[in-house]
Every structure is written in structure tokens, then in C-alpha cells.
mmCIF file of C-alpha atoms in Angstrom:
data_model
loop_
_atom_site.group_PDB
_atom_site.id
_atom_site.type_symbol
_atom_site.label_atom_id
_atom_site.label_comp_id
_atom_site.label_asym_id
_atom_site.label_seq_id
_atom_site.Cartn_x
_atom_site.Cartn_y
_atom_site.Cartn_z
ATOM 1 C CA MET A 1 37.593 7.110 49.371
ATOM 2 C CA GLY A 2 35.215 9.097 47.497
ATOM 3 C CA GLY A 3 32.138 10.971 49.259
ATOM 4 C CA GLY A 4 29.869 9.052 47.325
ATOM 5 C CA THR A 5 26.487 7.747 48.288
ATOM 6 C CA GLY A 6 26.879 3.952 48.308
ATOM 7 C CA GLU A 7 25.572 3.856 44.713
ATOM 8 C CA VAL A 8 27.086 1.269 42.701
ATOM 9 C CA ARG A 9 27.259 2.576 38.572
ATOM 10 C CA ARG A 10 26.599 -0.137 36.240
ATOM 11 C CA SER A 11 28.161 -0.054 32.447
ATOM 12 C CA PRO A 12 25.238 0.890 29.845
ATOM 13 C CA ALA A 13 25.452 -2.109 28.140
ATOM 14 C CA THR A 14 24.430 -3.858 31.891
ATOM 15 C CA VAL A 15 21.511 -1.586 32.347
ATOM 16 C CA ALA A 16 17.721 -3.305 31.024
ATOM 17 C CA PRO A 17 16.170 -1.265 28.325
ATOM 18 C CA GLY A 18 13.339 -1.443 30.035
ATOM 19 C CA GLU A 19 15.450 0.641 32.879
ATOM 20 C CA ARG A 20 17.498 2.922 30.377
ATOM 21 C CA GLY A 21 14.846 5.565 29.658
ATOM 22 C CA ALA A 22 14.174 6.918 26.547
ATOM 23 C CA ILE A 23 14.594 9.839 24.332
ATOM 24 C CA ARG A 24 10.760 11.838 23.161
ATOM 25 C CA ILE A 25 11.239 13.458 20.043
ATOM 26 C CA ALA A 26 8.948 16.255 19.218
ATOM 27 C CA ASP A 27 6.438 15.789 16.839
ATOM 28 C CA ARG A 28 7.370 19.383 14.786
ATOM 29 C CA VAL A 29 10.631 17.636 14.611
ATOM 30 C CA VAL A 30 9.989 14.631 12.853
ATOM 31 C CA ALA A 31 8.029 16.979 10.123
ATOM 32 C CA LYS A 32 10.567 18.879 9.553
ATOM 33 C CA ILE A 33 12.933 15.727 9.237
ATOM 34 C CA ALA A 34 10.006 14.503 6.527
ATOM 35 C CA ALA A 35 9.995 17.684 4.614
ATOM 36 C CA GLN A 36 13.661 17.384 4.199
ATOM 37 C CA ALA A 37 13.154 14.252 3.057
ATOM 38 C CA ALA A 38 10.341 15.311 0.365
ATOM 39 C CA ARG A 39 12.738 18.020 -0.788
ATOM 40 C CA GLU A 40 15.350 15.250 -1.410
ATOM 41 C CA ALA A 41 12.924 12.651 -3.373
ATOM 42 C CA LEU A 42 11.708 16.052 -5.195
ATOM 43 C CA GLY A 43 15.034 17.679 -6.537
ATOM 44 C CA ALA A 44 15.417 20.999 -8.074
ATOM 45 C CA LEU A 45 11.537 22.101 -8.397
ATOM 46 C CA PRO A 46 10.176 24.999 -10.531
ATOM 47 C CA PRO A 47 11.485 28.592 -9.269
ATOM 48 C CA ASP A 48 7.746 29.596 -8.257
ATOM 49 C CA ALA A 49 6.729 26.545 -6.867
ATOM 50 C CA ALA A 50 7.022 25.876 -2.749
ATOM 51 C CA ALA A 51 9.176 24.297 -0.683
ATOM 52 C CA PRO A 52 7.329 20.943 0.583
ATOM 53 C CA HIS A 53 5.932 20.759 4.226
ATOM 54 C CA ALA A 54 4.698 17.770 6.388
ATOM 55 C CA THR A 55 2.648 17.517 9.214
ATOM 56 C CA VAL A 56 2.960 14.597 11.584
ATOM 57 C CA VAL A 57 0.714 12.562 14.367
ATOM 58 C CA VAL A 58 3.179 10.890 16.627
ATOM 59 C CA ARG A 59 1.040 7.861 18.605
ATOM 60 C CA ARG A 60 3.538 6.768 21.517
ATOM 61 C CA HIS A 61 3.374 3.738 22.964
ATOM 62 C CA ALA A 62 3.270 3.515 27.002
ATOM 63 C CA PRO A 63 6.220 1.957 28.426
ATOM 64 C CA GLY A 64 5.459 -1.996 29.640
ATOM 65 C CA SER A 65 2.262 -2.194 27.685
ATOM 66 C CA ALA A 66 1.464 -5.021 25.518
ATOM 67 C CA ARG A 67 0.842 -2.523 22.178
ATOM 68 C CA ALA A 68 4.898 -1.521 23.314
ATOM 69 C CA GLU A 69 6.260 -5.377 24.004
ATOM 70 C CA GLN A 70 4.405 -6.024 19.792
ATOM 71 C CA THR A 71 6.055 -2.158 18.471
ATOM 72 C CA PRO A 72 8.730 -1.129 20.063
ATOM 73 C CA ALA A 73 9.194 2.373 17.922
ATOM 74 C CA ASP A 74 6.243 5.126 18.408
ATOM 75 C CA SER A 75 5.166 4.817 14.859
ATOM 76 C CA ALA A 76 4.846 8.174 12.815
ATOM 77 C CA HIS A 77 1.746 9.376 10.676
ATOM 78 C CA VAL A 78 2.633 12.109 8.038
ATOM 79 C CA ARG A 79 1.362 14.562 6.090
ATOM 80 C CA VAL A 80 3.444 16.108 3.247
ATOM 81 C CA PHE A 81 2.423 19.349 0.971
ATOM 82 C CA LEU A 82 4.129 19.757 -2.045
ATOM 83 C CA ASP A 83 4.135 21.343 -5.838
ATOM 84 C CA LEU A 84 5.211 20.188 -8.834
ATOM 85 C CA GLY A 85 6.446 20.677 -11.502
ATOM 86 C CA TYR A 86 4.130 19.246 -14.883
ATOM 87 C CA PRO A 87 3.973 17.499 -17.098
ATOM 88 C CA CYS A 88 5.639 14.510 -15.072
ATOM 89 C CA ASP A 89 4.964 11.279 -13.838
ATOM 90 C CA ILE A 90 2.852 12.464 -10.653
ATOM 91 C CA GLY A 91 2.231 9.080 -9.615
ATOM 92 C CA ALA A 92 6.246 8.283 -9.553
ATOM 93 C CA ARG A 93 6.686 11.657 -7.768
ATOM 94 C CA CYS A 94 4.401 10.863 -4.840
ATOM 95 C CA ARG A 95 6.102 7.602 -4.818
ATOM 96 C CA ALA A 96 9.452 8.770 -4.679
ATOM 97 C CA VAL A 97 8.370 11.210 -2.249
ATOM 98 C CA ARG A 98 6.308 8.355 0.030
ATOM 99 C CA HIS A 99 9.947 6.082 -0.103
ATOM 100 C CA GLN A 100 12.000 8.614 0.899
ATOM 101 C CA VAL A 101 10.428 9.769 3.931
ATOM 102 C CA VAL A 102 9.243 6.621 5.492
ATOM 103 C CA GLU A 103 13.492 5.646 4.932
ATOM 104 C CA ARG A 104 14.627 9.147 6.303
ATOM 105 C CA VAL A 105 12.564 9.100 9.194
ATOM 106 C CA GLY A 106 13.549 5.618 10.194
ATOM 107 C CA ALA A 107 17.007 6.038 9.545
ATOM 108 C CA LEU A 108 17.210 9.477 11.779
ATOM 109 C CA VAL A 109 14.749 9.482 14.678
ATOM 110 C CA GLY A 110 14.354 5.164 14.489
ATOM 111 C CA MET A 111 9.929 5.665 13.783
ATOM 112 C CA ARG A 112 7.840 2.936 12.228
ATOM 113 C CA VAL A 113 6.317 5.258 9.341
ATOM 114 C CA PRO A 114 2.969 3.060 8.127
ATOM 115 C CA GLU A 115 1.137 6.380 6.881
ATOM 116 C CA VAL A 116 2.585 8.720 4.795
ATOM 117 C CA ALA A 117 -0.223 10.888 2.373
ATOM 118 C CA VAL A 118 1.292 13.383 -0.214
ATOM 119 C CA ARG A 119 -0.593 16.119 -1.338
ATOM 120 C CA VAL A 120 -0.138 17.957 -4.766
ATOM 121 C CA GLU A 121 -0.858 21.322 -3.886
ATOM 122 C CA ARG A 122 0.254 23.133 -7.214
ATOM 123 C CA LEU A 123 1.231 21.963 -10.267
ATOM 124 C CA HIS A 124 3.735 24.566 -12.682
ATOM 125 C CA LEU A 125 3.647 24.596 -15.906
ATOM 126 C CA VAL A 126 7.263 23.560 -16.854
ATOM 127 C CA PRO A 127 8.331 24.699 -20.927
ATOM 128 C CA ALA A 128 9.158 21.620 -22.408
ATOM 129 C CA HIS A 129 13.235 21.453 -23.407
ATOM 130 C CA GLY A 130 12.340 22.041 -26.930
ATOM 131 C CA ALA A 131 9.892 24.578 -26.796
ATOM 132 C CA ALA A 132 12.033 27.218 -24.901
ATOM 133 C CA GLN A 133 14.464 27.916 -27.528
ATOM 134 C CA GLY A 134 12.098 28.846 -29.976
ATOM 135 C CA ARG A 135 11.199 27.317 -33.583
ATOM 136 C CA THR A 136 14.338 29.228 -35.601
ATOM 137 C CA ARG A 137 15.167 28.126 -39.238
#
């Protein structure tokens, strides 16, 4: 027989969720995921536009608390800062960013995202497609 400690090992499937432990994901990691999600939602930006960035406050629920029993996932409150090309439908672009941030953060880290505040820092004038070619006849 092996020189074990006499401890009985159970398979992970038989260990109760409260006994398994947890992974704690840093706020800055969630912020990077949110910024990447904003980039995905926006697509190509004007050449002089800054890349989207985000800040996040994660509200964690204490294990075993009544709040944790009702909503087991931590929640991330996100602020996204971005530049946009103009003219565009600013409201639609911000909605797309909010939706993508909620989806990606939820899928990748399992957090609820009850709040995504989008702040447009700058609008960059993008010439209309026809105006860029000029009027030649």
C-alpha cells in the first residue's frame, strides 16, 4: 500500500459547490475583456482614434451570504471610454458596445454585468465616401 495520509479523495463531481473553492478574477482582467469587447463591437475606427479602454468595479458576494444564494455570480460594473468616427449613429454604436460587453464578460468570466456606462471621449470627422473622391467632371 502507498504511504498516504489516510485521506479519502472524492471525484470533483461529488464535491459540493460550496466546498470546491473559487477563482477570483482581478478587476483589471475584466476591464481588459470589456475593452476588447468594445473593440469587437466598433470594428474599424478612424486612424487617429484612440483604442477603447475600460474601468471595472467588481462587486463580490461573500460565500454563504443570502446575496450569494440569490445571485451566485459576482457582478461587474463597467465604464467604457471610446472615440468614434463621425458622422454615425452614436446611440446605435453605444448600444452595440453595451451589448457586446455584457455578452463577452458573461461568457468569459461568468459575471453578471448590470451596468455598462459608455463615454464617448472624442468624435473624429470622417469624410463621406463621395466627398473623399472629389468632384471631377
